[in-house]
Coordinates of C-alpha atoms (C1' of nucleotides) in Angstrom, one line a residue:
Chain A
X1 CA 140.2 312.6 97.4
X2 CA 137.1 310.2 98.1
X3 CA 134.5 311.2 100.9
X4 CA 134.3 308.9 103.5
X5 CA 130.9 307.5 103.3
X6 CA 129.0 307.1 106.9
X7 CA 126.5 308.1 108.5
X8 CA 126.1 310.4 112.0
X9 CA 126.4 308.7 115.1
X10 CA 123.0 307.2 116.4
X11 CA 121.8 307.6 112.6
X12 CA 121.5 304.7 110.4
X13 CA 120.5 303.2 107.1
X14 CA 118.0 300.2 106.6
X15 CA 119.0 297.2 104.3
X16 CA 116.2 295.3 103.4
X17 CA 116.3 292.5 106.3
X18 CA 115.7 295.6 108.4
X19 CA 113.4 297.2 105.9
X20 CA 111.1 294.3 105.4
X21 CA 110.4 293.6 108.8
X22 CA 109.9 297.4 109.4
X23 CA 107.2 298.1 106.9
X24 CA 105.8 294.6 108.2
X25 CA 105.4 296.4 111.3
X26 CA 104.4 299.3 110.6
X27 CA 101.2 297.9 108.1
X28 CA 100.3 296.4 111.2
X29 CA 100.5 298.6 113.7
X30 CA 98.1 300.8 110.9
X31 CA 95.7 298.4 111.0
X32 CA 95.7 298.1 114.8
X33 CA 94.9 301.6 115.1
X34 CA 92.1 301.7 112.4
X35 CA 90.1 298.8 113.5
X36 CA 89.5 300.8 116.5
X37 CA 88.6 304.3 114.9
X38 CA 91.9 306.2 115.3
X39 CA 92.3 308.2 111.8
X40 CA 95.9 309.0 110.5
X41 CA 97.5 312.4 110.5
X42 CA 100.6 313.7 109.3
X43 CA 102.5 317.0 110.0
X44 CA 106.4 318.6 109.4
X45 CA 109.6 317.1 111.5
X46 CA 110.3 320.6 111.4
X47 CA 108.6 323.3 113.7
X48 CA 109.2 326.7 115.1
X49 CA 111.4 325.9 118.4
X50 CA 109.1 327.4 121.0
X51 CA 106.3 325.2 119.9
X52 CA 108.8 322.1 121.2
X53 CA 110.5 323.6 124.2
X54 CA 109.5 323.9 127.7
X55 CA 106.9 320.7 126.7
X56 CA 109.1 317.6 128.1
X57 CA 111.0 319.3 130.4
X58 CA 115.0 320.9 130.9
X59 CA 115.9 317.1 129.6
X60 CA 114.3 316.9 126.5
X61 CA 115.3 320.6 125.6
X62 CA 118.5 319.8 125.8
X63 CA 118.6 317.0 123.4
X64 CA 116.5 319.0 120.8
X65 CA 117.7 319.6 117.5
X66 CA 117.6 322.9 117.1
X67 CA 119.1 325.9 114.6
X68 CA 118.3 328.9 112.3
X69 CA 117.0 327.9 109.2
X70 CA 117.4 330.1 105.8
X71 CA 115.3 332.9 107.3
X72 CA 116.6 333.2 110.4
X73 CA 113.9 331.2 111.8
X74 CA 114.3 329.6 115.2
X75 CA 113.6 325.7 114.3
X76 CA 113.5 322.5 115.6
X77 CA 113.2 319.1 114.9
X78 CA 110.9 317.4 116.9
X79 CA 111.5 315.2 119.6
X80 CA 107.8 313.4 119.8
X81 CA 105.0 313.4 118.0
X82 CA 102.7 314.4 121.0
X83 CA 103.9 318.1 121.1
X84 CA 103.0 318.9 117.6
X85 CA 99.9 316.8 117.9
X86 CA 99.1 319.0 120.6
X87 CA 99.7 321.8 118.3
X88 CA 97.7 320.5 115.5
X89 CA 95.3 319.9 117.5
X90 CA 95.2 323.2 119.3
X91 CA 94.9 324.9 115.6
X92 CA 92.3 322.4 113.9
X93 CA 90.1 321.3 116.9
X94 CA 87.3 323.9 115.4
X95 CA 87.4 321.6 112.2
X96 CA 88.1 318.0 113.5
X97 CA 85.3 317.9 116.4
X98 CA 86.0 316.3 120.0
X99 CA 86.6 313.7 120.6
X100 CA 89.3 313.1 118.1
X101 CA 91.4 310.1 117.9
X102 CA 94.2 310.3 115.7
X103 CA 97.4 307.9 115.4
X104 CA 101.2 309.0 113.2
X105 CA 103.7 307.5 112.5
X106 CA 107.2 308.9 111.4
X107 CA 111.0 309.9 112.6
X108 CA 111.5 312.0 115.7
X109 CA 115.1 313.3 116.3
X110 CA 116.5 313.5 120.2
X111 CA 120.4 314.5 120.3
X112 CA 121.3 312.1 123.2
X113 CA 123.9 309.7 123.7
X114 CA 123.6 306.7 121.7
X115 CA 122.8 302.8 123.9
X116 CA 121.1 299.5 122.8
X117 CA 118.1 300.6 121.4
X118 CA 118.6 303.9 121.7
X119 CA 119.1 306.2 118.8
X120 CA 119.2 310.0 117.8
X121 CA 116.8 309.2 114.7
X122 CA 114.1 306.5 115.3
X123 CA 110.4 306.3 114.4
X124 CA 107.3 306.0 117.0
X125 CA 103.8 305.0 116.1
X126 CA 101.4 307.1 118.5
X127 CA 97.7 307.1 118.9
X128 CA 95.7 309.6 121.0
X129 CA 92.0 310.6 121.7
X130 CA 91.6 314.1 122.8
X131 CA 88.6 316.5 124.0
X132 CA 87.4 313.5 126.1
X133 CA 88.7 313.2 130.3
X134 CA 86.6 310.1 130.2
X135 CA 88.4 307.4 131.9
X136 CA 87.0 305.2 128.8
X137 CA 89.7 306.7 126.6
X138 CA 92.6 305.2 128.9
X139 CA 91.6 302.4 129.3
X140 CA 91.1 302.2 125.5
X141 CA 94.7 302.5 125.0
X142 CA 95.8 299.8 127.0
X143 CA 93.3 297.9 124.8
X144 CA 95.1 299.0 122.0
X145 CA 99.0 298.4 123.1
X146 CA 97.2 295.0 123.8
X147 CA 96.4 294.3 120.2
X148 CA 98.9 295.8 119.1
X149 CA 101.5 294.0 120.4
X150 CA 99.8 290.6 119.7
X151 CA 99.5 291.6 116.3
X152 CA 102.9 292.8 115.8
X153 CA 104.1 288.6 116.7
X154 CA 104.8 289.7 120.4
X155 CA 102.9 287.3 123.5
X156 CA 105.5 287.9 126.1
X157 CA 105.2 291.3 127.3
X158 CA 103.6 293.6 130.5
X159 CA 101.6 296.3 130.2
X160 CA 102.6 298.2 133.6
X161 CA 100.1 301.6 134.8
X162 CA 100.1 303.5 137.0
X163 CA 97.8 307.2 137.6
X164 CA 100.0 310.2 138.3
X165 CA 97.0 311.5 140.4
X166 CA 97.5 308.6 142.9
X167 CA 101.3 309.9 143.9
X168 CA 100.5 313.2 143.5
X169 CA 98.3 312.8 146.6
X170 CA 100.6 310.7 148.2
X171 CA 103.0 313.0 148.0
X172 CA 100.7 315.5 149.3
X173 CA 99.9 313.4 152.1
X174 CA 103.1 312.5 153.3
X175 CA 104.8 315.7 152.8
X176 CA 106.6 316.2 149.5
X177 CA 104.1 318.0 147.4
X178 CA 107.0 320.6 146.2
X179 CA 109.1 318.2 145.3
X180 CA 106.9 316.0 143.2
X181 CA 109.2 315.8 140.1
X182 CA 113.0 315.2 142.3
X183 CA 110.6 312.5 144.3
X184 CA 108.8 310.8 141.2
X185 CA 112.4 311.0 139.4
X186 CA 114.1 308.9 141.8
X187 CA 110.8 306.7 142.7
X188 CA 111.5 306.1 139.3
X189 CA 114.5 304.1 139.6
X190 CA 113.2 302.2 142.3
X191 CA 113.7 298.4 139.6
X192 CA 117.2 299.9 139.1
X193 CA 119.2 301.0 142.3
X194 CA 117.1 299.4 144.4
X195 CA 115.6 301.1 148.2
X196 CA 118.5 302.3 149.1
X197 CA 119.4 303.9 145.9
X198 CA 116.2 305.6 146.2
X199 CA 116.5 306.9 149.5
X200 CA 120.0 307.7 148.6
X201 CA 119.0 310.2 145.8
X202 CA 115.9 311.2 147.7
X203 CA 118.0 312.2 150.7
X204 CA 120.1 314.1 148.1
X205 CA 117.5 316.4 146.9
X206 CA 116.4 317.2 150.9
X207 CA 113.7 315.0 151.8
X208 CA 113.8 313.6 155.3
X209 CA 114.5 309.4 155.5
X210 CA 110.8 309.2 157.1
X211 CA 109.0 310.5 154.5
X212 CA 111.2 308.6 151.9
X213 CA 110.2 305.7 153.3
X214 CA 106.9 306.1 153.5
X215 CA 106.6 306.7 150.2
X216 CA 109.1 303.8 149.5
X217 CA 106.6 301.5 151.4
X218 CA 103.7 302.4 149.5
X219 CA 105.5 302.1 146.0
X220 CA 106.4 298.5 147.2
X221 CA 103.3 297.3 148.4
X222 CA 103.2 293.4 147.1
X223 CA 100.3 291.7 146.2
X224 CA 97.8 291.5 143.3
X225 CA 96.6 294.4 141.4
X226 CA 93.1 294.5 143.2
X227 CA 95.1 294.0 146.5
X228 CA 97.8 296.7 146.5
X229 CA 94.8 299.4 145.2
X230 CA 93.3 298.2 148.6
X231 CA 96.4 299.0 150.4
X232 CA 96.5 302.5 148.9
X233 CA 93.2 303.2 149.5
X234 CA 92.7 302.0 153.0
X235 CA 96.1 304.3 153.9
X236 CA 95.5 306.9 151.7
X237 CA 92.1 307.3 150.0
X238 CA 91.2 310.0 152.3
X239 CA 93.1 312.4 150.0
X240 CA 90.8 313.6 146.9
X241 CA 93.3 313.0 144.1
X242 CA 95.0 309.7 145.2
X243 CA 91.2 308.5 145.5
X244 CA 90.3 310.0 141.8
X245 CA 93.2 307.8 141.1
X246 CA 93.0 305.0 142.6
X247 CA 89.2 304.8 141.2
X248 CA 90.3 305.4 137.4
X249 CA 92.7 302.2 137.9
X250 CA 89.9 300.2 139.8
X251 CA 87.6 300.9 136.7
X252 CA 90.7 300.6 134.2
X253 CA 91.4 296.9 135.6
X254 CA 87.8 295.6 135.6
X255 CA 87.3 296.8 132.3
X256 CA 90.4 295.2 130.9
X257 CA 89.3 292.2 132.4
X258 CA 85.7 292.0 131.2
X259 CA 86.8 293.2 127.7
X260 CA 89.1 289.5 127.7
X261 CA 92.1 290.5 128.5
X262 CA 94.4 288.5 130.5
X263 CA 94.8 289.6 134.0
X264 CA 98.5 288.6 134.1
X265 CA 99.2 291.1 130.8
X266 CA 98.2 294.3 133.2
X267 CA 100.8 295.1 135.8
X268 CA 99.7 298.0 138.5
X269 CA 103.6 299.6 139.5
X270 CA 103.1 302.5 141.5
X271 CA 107.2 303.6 140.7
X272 CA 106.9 304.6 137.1
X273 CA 106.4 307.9 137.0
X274 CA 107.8 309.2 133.2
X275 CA 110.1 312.1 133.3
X276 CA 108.4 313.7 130.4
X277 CA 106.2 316.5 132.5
X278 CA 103.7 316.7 130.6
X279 CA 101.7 313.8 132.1
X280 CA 99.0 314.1 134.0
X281 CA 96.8 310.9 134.9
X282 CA 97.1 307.6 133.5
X283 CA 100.7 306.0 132.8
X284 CA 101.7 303.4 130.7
X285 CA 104.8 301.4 129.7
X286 CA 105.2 297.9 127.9
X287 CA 108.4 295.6 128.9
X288 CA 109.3 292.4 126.8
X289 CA 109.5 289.7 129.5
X290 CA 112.1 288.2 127.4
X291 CA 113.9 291.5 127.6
X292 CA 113.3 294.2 129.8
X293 CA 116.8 295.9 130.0
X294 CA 115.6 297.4 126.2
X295 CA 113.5 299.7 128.4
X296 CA 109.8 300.4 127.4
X297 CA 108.7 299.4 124.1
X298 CA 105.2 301.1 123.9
X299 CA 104.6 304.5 126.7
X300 CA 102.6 306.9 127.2
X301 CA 100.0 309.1 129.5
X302 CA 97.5 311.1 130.4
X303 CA 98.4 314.8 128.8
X304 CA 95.5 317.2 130.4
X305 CA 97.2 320.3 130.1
X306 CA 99.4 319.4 127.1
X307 CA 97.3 321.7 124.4
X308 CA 96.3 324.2 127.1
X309 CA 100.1 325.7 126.0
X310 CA 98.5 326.9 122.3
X311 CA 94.9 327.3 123.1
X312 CA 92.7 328.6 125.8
X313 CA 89.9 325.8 124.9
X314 CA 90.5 322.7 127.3
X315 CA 92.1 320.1 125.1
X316 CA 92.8 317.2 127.3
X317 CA 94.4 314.1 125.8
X318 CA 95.4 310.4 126.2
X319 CA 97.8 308.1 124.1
X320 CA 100.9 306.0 124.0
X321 CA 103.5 305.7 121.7
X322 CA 105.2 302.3 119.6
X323 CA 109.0 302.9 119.8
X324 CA 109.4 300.9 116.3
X325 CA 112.9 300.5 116.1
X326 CA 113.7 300.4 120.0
X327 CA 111.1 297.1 118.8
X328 CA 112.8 296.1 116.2
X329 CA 116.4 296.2 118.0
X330 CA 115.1 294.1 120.5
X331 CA 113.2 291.6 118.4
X332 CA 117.2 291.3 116.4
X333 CA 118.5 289.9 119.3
X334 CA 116.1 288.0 120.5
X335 CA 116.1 286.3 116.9
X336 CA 112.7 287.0 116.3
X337 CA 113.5 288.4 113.2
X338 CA 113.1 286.3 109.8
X339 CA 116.2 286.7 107.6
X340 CA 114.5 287.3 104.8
X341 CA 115.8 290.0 102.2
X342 CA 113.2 289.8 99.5
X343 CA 109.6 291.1 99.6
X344 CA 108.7 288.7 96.7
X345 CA 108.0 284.6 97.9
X346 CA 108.6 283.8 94.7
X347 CA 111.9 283.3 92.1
X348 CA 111.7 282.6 88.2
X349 CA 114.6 280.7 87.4
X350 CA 115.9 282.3 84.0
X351 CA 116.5 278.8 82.9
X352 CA 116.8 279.0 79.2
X353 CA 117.4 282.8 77.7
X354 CA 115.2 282.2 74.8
X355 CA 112.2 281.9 77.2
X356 CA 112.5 284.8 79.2
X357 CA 109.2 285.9 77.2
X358 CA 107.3 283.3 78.7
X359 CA 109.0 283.8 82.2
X360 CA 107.8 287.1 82.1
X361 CA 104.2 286.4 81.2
X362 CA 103.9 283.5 83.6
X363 CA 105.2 286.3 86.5
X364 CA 102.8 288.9 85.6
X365 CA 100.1 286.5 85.8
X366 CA 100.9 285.6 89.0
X367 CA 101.7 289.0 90.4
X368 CA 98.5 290.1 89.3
X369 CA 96.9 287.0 91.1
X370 CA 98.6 289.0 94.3
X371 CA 101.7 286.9 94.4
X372 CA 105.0 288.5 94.4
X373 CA 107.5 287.1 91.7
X374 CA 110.7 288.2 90.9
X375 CA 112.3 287.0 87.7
X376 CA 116.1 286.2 88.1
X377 CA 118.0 288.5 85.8
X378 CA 120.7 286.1 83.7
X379 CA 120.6 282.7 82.5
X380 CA 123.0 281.2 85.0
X381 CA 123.1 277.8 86.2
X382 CA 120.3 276.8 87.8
X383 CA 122.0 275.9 90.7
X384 CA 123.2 279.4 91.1
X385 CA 119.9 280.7 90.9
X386 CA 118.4 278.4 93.6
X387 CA 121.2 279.3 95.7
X388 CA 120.7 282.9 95.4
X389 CA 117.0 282.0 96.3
X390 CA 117.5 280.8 99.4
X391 CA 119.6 283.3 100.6
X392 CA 118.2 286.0 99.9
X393 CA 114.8 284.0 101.6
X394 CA 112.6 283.0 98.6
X395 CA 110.1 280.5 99.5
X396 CA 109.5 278.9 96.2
X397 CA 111.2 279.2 92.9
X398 CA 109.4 278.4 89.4
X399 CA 111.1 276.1 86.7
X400 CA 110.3 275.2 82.9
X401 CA 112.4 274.3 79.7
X402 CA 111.9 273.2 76.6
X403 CA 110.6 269.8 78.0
X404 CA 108.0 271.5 80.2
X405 CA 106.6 273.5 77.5
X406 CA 106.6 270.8 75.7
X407 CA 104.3 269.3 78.1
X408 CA 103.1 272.5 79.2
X409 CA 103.5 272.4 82.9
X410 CA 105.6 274.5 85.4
X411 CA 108.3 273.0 88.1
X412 CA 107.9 274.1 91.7
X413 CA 109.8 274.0 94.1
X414 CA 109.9 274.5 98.0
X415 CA 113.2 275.9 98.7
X416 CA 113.4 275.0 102.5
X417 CA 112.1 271.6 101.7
X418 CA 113.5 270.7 98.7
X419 CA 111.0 269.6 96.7
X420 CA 109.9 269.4 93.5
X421 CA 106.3 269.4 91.9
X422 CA 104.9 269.6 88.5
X423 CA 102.1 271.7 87.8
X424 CA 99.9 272.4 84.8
X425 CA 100.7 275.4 83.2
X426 CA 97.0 276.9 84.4
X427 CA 97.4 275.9 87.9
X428 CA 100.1 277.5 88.9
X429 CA 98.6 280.4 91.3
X430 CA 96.5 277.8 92.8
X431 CA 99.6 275.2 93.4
X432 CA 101.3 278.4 94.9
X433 CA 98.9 279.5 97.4
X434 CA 98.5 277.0 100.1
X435 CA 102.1 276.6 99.8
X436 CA 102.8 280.5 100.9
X437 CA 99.9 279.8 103.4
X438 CA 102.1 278.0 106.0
X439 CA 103.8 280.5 107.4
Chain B
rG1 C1' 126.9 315.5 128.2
rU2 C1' 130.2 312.4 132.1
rG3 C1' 133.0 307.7 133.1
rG4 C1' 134.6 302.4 131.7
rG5 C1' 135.1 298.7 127.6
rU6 C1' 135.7 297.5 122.4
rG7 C1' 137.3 298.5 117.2
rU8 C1' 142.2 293.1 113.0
rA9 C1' 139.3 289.6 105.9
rG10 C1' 132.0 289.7 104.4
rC11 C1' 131.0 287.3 109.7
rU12 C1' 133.1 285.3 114.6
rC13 C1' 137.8 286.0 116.5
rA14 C1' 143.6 284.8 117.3
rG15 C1' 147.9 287.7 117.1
rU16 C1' 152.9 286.1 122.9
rU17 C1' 157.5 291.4 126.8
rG18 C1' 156.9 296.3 120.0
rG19 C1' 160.7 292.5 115.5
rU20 C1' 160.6 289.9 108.6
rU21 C1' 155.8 288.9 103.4
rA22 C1' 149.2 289.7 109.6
rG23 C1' 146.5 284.3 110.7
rA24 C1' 142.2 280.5 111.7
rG25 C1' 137.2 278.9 111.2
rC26 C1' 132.9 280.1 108.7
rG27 C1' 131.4 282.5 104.4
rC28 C1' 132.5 284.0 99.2
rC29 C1' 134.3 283.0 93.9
rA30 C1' 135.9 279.3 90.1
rG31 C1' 136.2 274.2 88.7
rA32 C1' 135.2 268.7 89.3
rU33 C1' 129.2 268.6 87.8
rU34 C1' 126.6 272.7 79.9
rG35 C1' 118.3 270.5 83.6
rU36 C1' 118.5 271.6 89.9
rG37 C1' 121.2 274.7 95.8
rG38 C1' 122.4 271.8 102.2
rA39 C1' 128.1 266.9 101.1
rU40 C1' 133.2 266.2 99.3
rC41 C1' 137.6 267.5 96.8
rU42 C1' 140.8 271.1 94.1
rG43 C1' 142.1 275.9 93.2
rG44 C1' 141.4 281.3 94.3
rA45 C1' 140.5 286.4 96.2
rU46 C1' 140.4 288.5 100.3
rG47 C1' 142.5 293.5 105.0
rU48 C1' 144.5 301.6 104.1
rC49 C1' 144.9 296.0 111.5
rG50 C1' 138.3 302.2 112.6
rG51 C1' 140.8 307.2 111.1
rG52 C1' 144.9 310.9 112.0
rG53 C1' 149.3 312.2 114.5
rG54 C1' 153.6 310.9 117.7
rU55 C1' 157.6 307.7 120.1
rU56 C1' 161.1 304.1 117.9
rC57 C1' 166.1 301.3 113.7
rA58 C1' 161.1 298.9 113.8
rA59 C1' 154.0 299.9 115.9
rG60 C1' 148.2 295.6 114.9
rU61 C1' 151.1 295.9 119.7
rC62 C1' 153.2 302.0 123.3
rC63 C1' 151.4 307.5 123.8
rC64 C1' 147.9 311.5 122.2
rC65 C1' 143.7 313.1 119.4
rU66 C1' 139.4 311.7 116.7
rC67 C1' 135.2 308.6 114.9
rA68 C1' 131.9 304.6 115.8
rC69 C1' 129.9 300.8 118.7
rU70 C1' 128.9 299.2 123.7
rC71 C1' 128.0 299.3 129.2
rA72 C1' 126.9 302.5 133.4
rC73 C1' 125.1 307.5 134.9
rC74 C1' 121.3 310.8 133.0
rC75 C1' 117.0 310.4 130.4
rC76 C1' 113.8 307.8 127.4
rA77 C1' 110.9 304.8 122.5

RNA sequence: GUGGGUGUAGCUCAGUUGGUUAGAGCGCCAGAUUGUGGAUCUGGAUGUCGGGGGUUCAAGUCCCCUCACUCACCCCA
């Protein structure tokens, strides 16, 4: 009896038209994150459960993966790579010195029901600075979810913050301090169900139709950014954390703007809130104009408290996180992926057996000129072999007989063109490179 | 976790009120074409109808269970 291979539901496998564009990604969200200091750290998927639970809230324990391992432990995989960040960080701050900026990348496992773009295994990219509370470290990350989304291909996408400080007061103000997580929950929604949705929910969990709208009015203020901060402030700036607030953002938005950032990338939303609890100040999320319904490609916060749970030194930390293959889901459909399912540009044709020797030369020279060359395994017709290049997304394919050694020159040819040149036998690199350049 | 939808060839799908050997397009393989792939022609292979069980003389079609995907809720990357 054969075992029916699959795989677990919202767990999946990568072929290489996934794969290629994955580790394209990834190399480039690494250099993002070095060219502006963060360092890279590692540690386990697998940690003792009480360092992950109670961090995210009732929600995220609930999806945790969690069991006894071999020693009776009580283990968990994590859910994030902030938590045990927070825990490294709590453990090694003596060594690593404040401020500390670090980014990771790697699998986190959440045990919820599967949607588009949602899965029970997927990778994040994070980057944090922590021992700092300067305001300069927040407003470095939108800096960074900037460039790194220009440099991952992406121009069409929002950066939207917000500064949990700023409804923290205004729920102060208007009532509803003790229900700050039912009231940010639902304020939440607000893009979803709409104002009466809100109020709906908001009604649900006790709070009066007055102070629902009020707080509905001032999470809907219209305008610019500079403008609705006005608004806030001239209603509310009297209270001392909705002011601390309101100032971070006003300094968060000139800087972003000095630093050459497009106004129109930065989106002030007063209704995102994040359900993970842990947040503190600053809040980010990133929406693909061209798809928003994926959800948030790139969140994060303010975390002030977050390492305060394994250390009594004041650890306060700021950061986002790349949801790579929420990314990568949404860049499938919107056909931004190439369908390419070879990491090498270039094909050897195995045109004649008898010269596989200098086939295999000619590659190595080529490879070790940087240029990726993969040398087709039979002698089949050449036709075959160009096909098979261009499906599997080779950009050029390499040609020679017994008349071109003759001669001693090299064919190439441009798959997607169609074209043919000849090439001396000692120019081929240099015949190969500006054709790669293009694109 | 809750509720709705979907699941037929590699892909996109058709398949009438249950009724013989389950179809189309595209793709794939071989040949026409033993030094060159987008065209044409000829020939060819395609499937436990997601899986299991049940009703029936008869199930792709009806019922139950299960798995996966998907949408909504919830939450989030």
């Amino acid at each position: 009896m054969l075992i029916q291979p699959r795989t677990l539901k919202g767990f999946r496998d990568y072929p290489p038209a996934l794969m290629i564009p994955r580790e394209g990604l990834l190399e480039k969200a690494r250099r993002t994150f070095r060219s502006y200091g963060f360092a890279p750290i590692d540690t386990p998927a697998l940690e003792y459960a009480e360092i992950l639970t109670g961090k995210g809230g009732d929600e995220s324990d609930k999806q945790l993966y969690r069991f006894k391992d071999h020693g009776d432990r009580d283990v968990a995989l994590r859910f994030d790579l902030t938590v045990p960040f927070a825990r490294f960080a709590a453990e090694n701050i003596g060594q690593l010195g404040t401020p500390f900026k670090r980014y990771a990348m790697g699998p986190v496992w959440r045990g919820e029901n599967t949607q588009r773009g949602r899965y029970r295994e997927f990778w994040q990219c994070d980057f944090d600075t922590i021992g700092t509370t300067s305001n300069a470290s927040d407003i470095e990350i939108v800096l960074v979810i900037h460039d790194l989304m220009r440099s991952l291909g992406l121009e069409r996408f929002r950066i939207h913050v917000n500064n949990r400080m700023v409804l923290n007061g205004l729920l102060e103000e208007i009532g509803l301090a003790g229900k700050t997580t039912d009231a940010l929950r639902a304020l939440d929604k607000l893009a979803k169900v709409g104002r009466d949705g809100v109020l709906a929910e908001l009604g649900e969990k006790g709070v009066a139709a007055e102070a629902g709208n009020k707080l509905l009015d001032l999470a809907q203020v219209q305008g610019t950014n500079d403008e609705i901060l006005a608004h806030l402030e001239r209603d509310f700036g009297g209270n001392a954390k909705t002011a601390e607030g309101i100032r971070r953002l006003r300094e968060l938005l000139g800087v972003v703007r000095t630093a050459g950032i497009d106004d129109a990338r930065l989106r002030l939303d007063v209704a995102i809130a994040r359900g993970l609890d842990y947040y503190t100040g600053t809040i980010y999320e990133t929406f693909l104009d061209d798809l928003p319904t994926i959800g948030s490609v790139c969140s994060g916060g303010r975390y002030d408290n977050l390492a305060g749970l394994y250390t009594k030194q004041q650890l306060p930390g700021v950061g986002a996180s790349l949801g790579l293959d929420r990314l990568i889901a949404a860049l499938e459909e919107l056909k931004m992926l190439p369908n390419v399912a070879t990491p090498a540009p270039v094909l050897m044709v195995q045109f004649q057996a008898e010269y596989l020797g200098r086939y295999q030369a000619m590659a190595r020279t080529l490879r070790a000129e940087g240029i990726g060359v993969e040398v087709y395994p039979e002698p089949k017709k050449i036709g075959a072999q160009l096909q098979y290049a261009e499906k599997r997304g080779f950009r050029l394919a390499l040609i020679a007989g017994a008349e071109e050694f003759e001669k001693g020159v090299w064919k190439l040819k441009n798959l997607a063109a169609r074209e043919e040149k000849t090439v001396a036998a000692g120019e081929v690199a240099d015949a190969i490179r500006p054709a790669l350049a293009g694109g």
